[in-house]
Amino acid sequence: MKNIIALTMFMSFISCSSAEKIKFNLPKIDINKFMGDWYVLAGRFTFLEKDVHNGLEKYTWNEEKKRIDVSFTYRKGSFDGPIKSVPQKGWIYNLDNNAHWKVSPFWPLKFDYLVIDIDENYSWTAIGVPSQKYLWIMSRNWKNPSDLVPQIIERIKAKGYNADNIVNVPHDWP
């Protein structure tokens, strides 16, 4: 029960009204190319994402239900910490570009999820919310984030997205 209350509070903090104007020129996303594993390298996170190590988002297209099944897994506190998992469901909200989704940790909550920027080869992406309060920078490869993250930050800043107060996620995979 504590987890449900905490998650409800968390989601209320990141909630953004669909009526809120999207201020960014969002890229067109090929959903099939977007599916798969994404290592969370850096971002401006929610209070539930503290002490994340080896953060990994996995997106799977669920053809039967016409939605995206999302799984966020990580080690809590250290590389040897307990494995945590946060399953979610996502629906494409803007079919013109596939870059604005609604994501739900559980019914009836659904929150905005924006693909702010993405590499043409789908090797990295930057995800945000309309309010710009949160940001997730992810890559298909967890190695060398110190080379990649600053480049992505400059790109999203040029688009007008706030990229201040970025926290790096440590990775050390076998």
CSV table of C-alpha atoms in Angstrom, one decimal:
chain,number,residue,atom,x,y,z
A,1,MET,CA,0.0,0.0,0.0
A,2,LYS,CA,2.9,2.4,0.8
A,3,ASN,CA,4.2,1.9,-2.7
A,4,ILE,CA,0.9,2.7,-4.3
A,5,ILE,CA,0.6,5.9,-2.2
A,6,ALA,CA,4.2,6.9,-3.1
A,7,LEU,CA,3.7,6.2,-6.8
A,8,THR,CA,0.4,8.2,-6.8
A,9,MET,CA,2.2,11.1,-5.2
A,10,PHE,CA,5.1,10.8,-7.6
A,11,MET,CA,2.8,10.8,-10.6
A,12,SER,CA,0.9,13.8,-9.4
A,13,PHE,CA,4.2,15.7,-9.4
A,14,ILE,CA,5.0,14.8,-13.0
A,15,SER,CA,1.4,15.1,-14.3
A,16,CYS,CA,1.0,17.5,-17.1
A,17,SER,CA,-2.3,18.4,-18.6
A,18,SER,CA,-2.8,17.4,-22.2
A,19,ALA,CA,-4.3,20.8,-22.8
A,20,GLU,CA,-0.9,22.3,-21.9
A,21,LYS,CA,0.6,23.5,-25.2
A,22,ILE,CA,3.6,21.5,-26.4
A,23,LYS,CA,6.2,24.1,-27.1
A,24,PHE,CA,8.7,21.9,-29.0
A,25,ASN,CA,9.1,20.8,-32.5
A,26,LEU,CA,9.0,17.1,-31.8
A,27,PRO,CA,10.6,14.6,-34.2
A,28,LYS,CA,8.8,12.0,-36.1
A,29,ILE,CA,9.3,8.6,-34.5
A,30,ASP,CA,9.3,5.2,-36.1
A,31,ILE,CA,7.8,3.2,-33.3
A,32,ASN,CA,9.3,-0.1,-34.5
A,33,LYS,CA,12.8,1.4,-34.4
A,34,PHE,CA,12.2,3.0,-31.0
A,35,MET,CA,11.3,-0.4,-29.4
A,36,GLY,CA,13.9,-2.2,-27.4
A,37,ASP,CA,16.4,-1.5,-24.6
A,38,TRP,CA,17.5,2.1,-23.7
A,39,TYR,CA,20.1,2.7,-21.0
A,40,VAL,CA,19.2,5.7,-18.8
A,41,LEU,CA,22.4,7.7,-18.8
A,42,ALA,CA,21.4,11.0,-17.3
A,43,GLY,CA,18.6,13.4,-16.6
A,44,ARG,CA,16.5,15.4,-14.1
A,45,PHE,CA,14.6,12.7,-12.3
A,46,THR,CA,11.7,12.3,-10.0
A,47,PHE,CA,12.2,11.6,-6.3
A,48,LEU,CA,11.6,7.9,-6.8
A,49,GLU,CA,14.6,7.7,-9.2
A,50,LYS,CA,17.3,8.4,-6.6
A,51,ASP,CA,20.3,6.1,-6.2
A,52,VAL,CA,19.7,4.4,-9.5
A,53,HIS,CA,22.5,2.3,-10.9
A,54,ASN,CA,22.3,0.4,-14.3
A,55,GLY,CA,19.0,2.1,-15.2
A,56,LEU,CA,17.4,0.4,-18.2
A,57,GLU,CA,14.1,1.2,-20.0
A,58,LYS,CA,12.7,-1.5,-22.2
A,59,TYR,CA,9.9,-0.7,-24.7
A,60,THR,CA,7.9,-3.5,-26.3
A,61,TRP,CA,5.1,-3.0,-28.8
A,62,ASN,CA,2.0,-4.9,-27.7
A,63,GLU,CA,0.2,-5.5,-31.0
A,64,GLU,CA,-2.8,-7.2,-29.4
A,65,LYS,CA,-3.5,-4.2,-27.1
A,66,LYS,CA,-2.1,-1.5,-29.5
A,67,ARG,CA,0.1,-0.1,-26.8
A,68,ILE,CA,3.7,0.1,-25.6
A,69,ASP,CA,4.7,-2.0,-22.6
A,70,VAL,CA,7.4,-0.2,-20.7
A,71,SER,CA,9.7,-1.8,-18.1
A,72,PHE,CA,12.1,0.3,-16.0
A,73,THR,CA,14.6,-1.8,-14.1
A,74,TYR,CA,17.6,-0.7,-12.0
A,75,ARG,CA,19.8,-1.6,-9.1
A,76,LYS,CA,18.9,0.5,-6.0
A,77,GLY,CA,21.8,2.2,-4.2
A,78,SER,CA,24.7,0.4,-5.8
A,79,PHE,CA,25.7,-2.0,-8.5
A,80,ASP,CA,25.1,-4.8,-6.0
A,81,GLY,CA,21.9,-3.3,-4.7
A,82,PRO,CA,18.5,-5.0,-5.0
A,83,ILE,CA,17.0,-5.1,-8.5
A,84,LYS,CA,13.9,-2.9,-8.7
A,85,SER,CA,11.3,-2.9,-11.5
A,86,VAL,CA,8.6,-0.4,-12.5
A,87,PRO,CA,6.3,-1.7,-15.2
A,88,GLN,CA,4.2,0.8,-17.1
A,89,LYS,CA,2.0,1.0,-20.2
A,90,GLY,CA,2.1,3.7,-22.9
A,91,TRP,CA,-0.2,4.8,-25.7
A,92,ILE,CA,0.7,6.9,-28.7
A,93,TYR,CA,-1.2,10.2,-28.2
A,94,ASN,CA,-0.1,12.1,-31.3
A,95,LEU,CA,-0.2,9.8,-34.3
A,96,ASP,CA,1.1,12.5,-36.6
A,97,ASN,CA,4.6,12.2,-35.2
A,98,ASN,CA,4.4,9.3,-32.6
A,99,ALA,CA,6.5,11.5,-30.3
A,100,HIS,CA,3.8,12.4,-27.7
A,101,TRP,CA,2.7,9.4,-25.6
A,102,LYS,CA,0.5,8.9,-22.5
A,103,VAL,CA,2.2,6.6,-20.0
A,104,SER,CA,0.5,4.9,-17.1
A,105,PRO,CA,2.0,3.2,-14.1
A,106,PHE,CA,-1.5,2.0,-13.2
A,107,TRP,CA,-5.1,2.7,-14.0
A,108,PRO,CA,-6.5,5.4,-14.1
A,109,LEU,CA,-3.4,7.6,-14.2
A,110,LYS,CA,-1.9,8.6,-17.5
A,111,PHE,CA,0.9,11.2,-18.0
A,112,ASP,CA,2.5,13.0,-20.9
A,113,TYR,CA,5.8,11.6,-22.3
A,114,LEU,CA,7.5,13.6,-25.0
A,115,VAL,CA,10.3,12.4,-27.3
A,116,ILE,CA,12.2,15.7,-27.4
A,117,ASP,CA,15.0,14.6,-29.6
A,118,ILE,CA,16.4,11.4,-31.1
A,119,ASP,CA,19.4,10.4,-33.1
A,120,GLU,CA,18.6,9.6,-36.8
A,121,ASN,CA,20.0,6.0,-36.2
A,122,TYR,CA,18.0,5.6,-33.0
A,123,SER,CA,21.2,5.3,-31.0
A,124,TRP,CA,20.1,7.9,-28.3
A,125,THR,CA,17.1,9.8,-27.3
A,126,ALA,CA,16.0,12.6,-24.9
A,127,ILE,CA,12.6,12.3,-23.2
A,128,GLY,CA,10.8,15.0,-21.4
A,129,VAL,CA,7.5,16.4,-20.2
A,130,PRO,CA,5.6,19.5,-21.3
A,131,SER,CA,6.5,21.4,-18.1
A,132,GLN,CA,10.2,20.6,-18.6
A,133,LYS,CA,10.5,19.5,-15.0
A,134,TYR,CA,11.9,16.1,-15.9
A,135,LEU,CA,14.3,14.8,-18.5
A,136,TRP,CA,15.7,11.4,-19.3
A,137,ILE,CA,18.7,11.0,-21.6
A,138,MET,CA,19.0,7.4,-22.9
A,139,SER,CA,21.2,5.5,-25.3
A,140,ARG,CA,21.3,2.0,-26.8
A,141,ASN,CA,24.8,1.7,-25.4
A,142,TRP,CA,25.8,2.4,-21.8
A,143,LYS,CA,29.5,3.0,-22.5
A,144,ASN,CA,31.1,6.5,-22.8
A,145,PRO,CA,28.2,8.7,-21.6
A,146,SER,CA,30.6,11.5,-20.8
A,147,ASP,CA,31.2,11.8,-24.5
A,148,LEU,CA,27.6,11.6,-25.6
A,149,VAL,CA,25.5,13.3,-22.8
A,150,PRO,CA,27.0,16.8,-23.3
A,151,GLN,CA,26.2,16.7,-27.0
A,152,ILE,CA,22.6,15.7,-26.4
A,153,ILE,CA,22.3,18.4,-23.8
A,154,GLU,CA,23.4,21.1,-26.3
A,155,ARG,CA,20.9,19.8,-28.9
A,156,ILE,CA,17.9,19.9,-26.5
A,157,LYS,CA,18.9,23.3,-25.2
A,158,ALA,CA,18.9,24.5,-28.8
A,159,LYS,CA,15.3,23.3,-29.0
A,160,GLY,CA,14.4,25.3,-26.0
A,161,TYR,CA,14.2,22.5,-23.5
A,162,ASN,CA,15.7,23.1,-20.0
A,163,ALA,CA,18.8,21.0,-19.5
A,164,ASP,CA,20.0,22.3,-16.1
A,165,ASN,CA,20.7,20.2,-13.1
A,166,ILE,CA,21.4,17.0,-14.9
A,167,VAL,CA,22.4,13.9,-12.8
A,168,ASN,CA,24.4,11.1,-14.3
A,169,VAL,CA,23.3,7.4,-13.8
A,170,PRO,CA,26.3,5.1,-13.1
A,171,HIS,CA,26.5,2.0,-15.3
A,172,ASP,CA,28.7,-1.1,-14.9
A,173,TRP,CA,27.3,-4.1,-16.8
A,174,PRO,CA,29.0,-7.5,-17.1
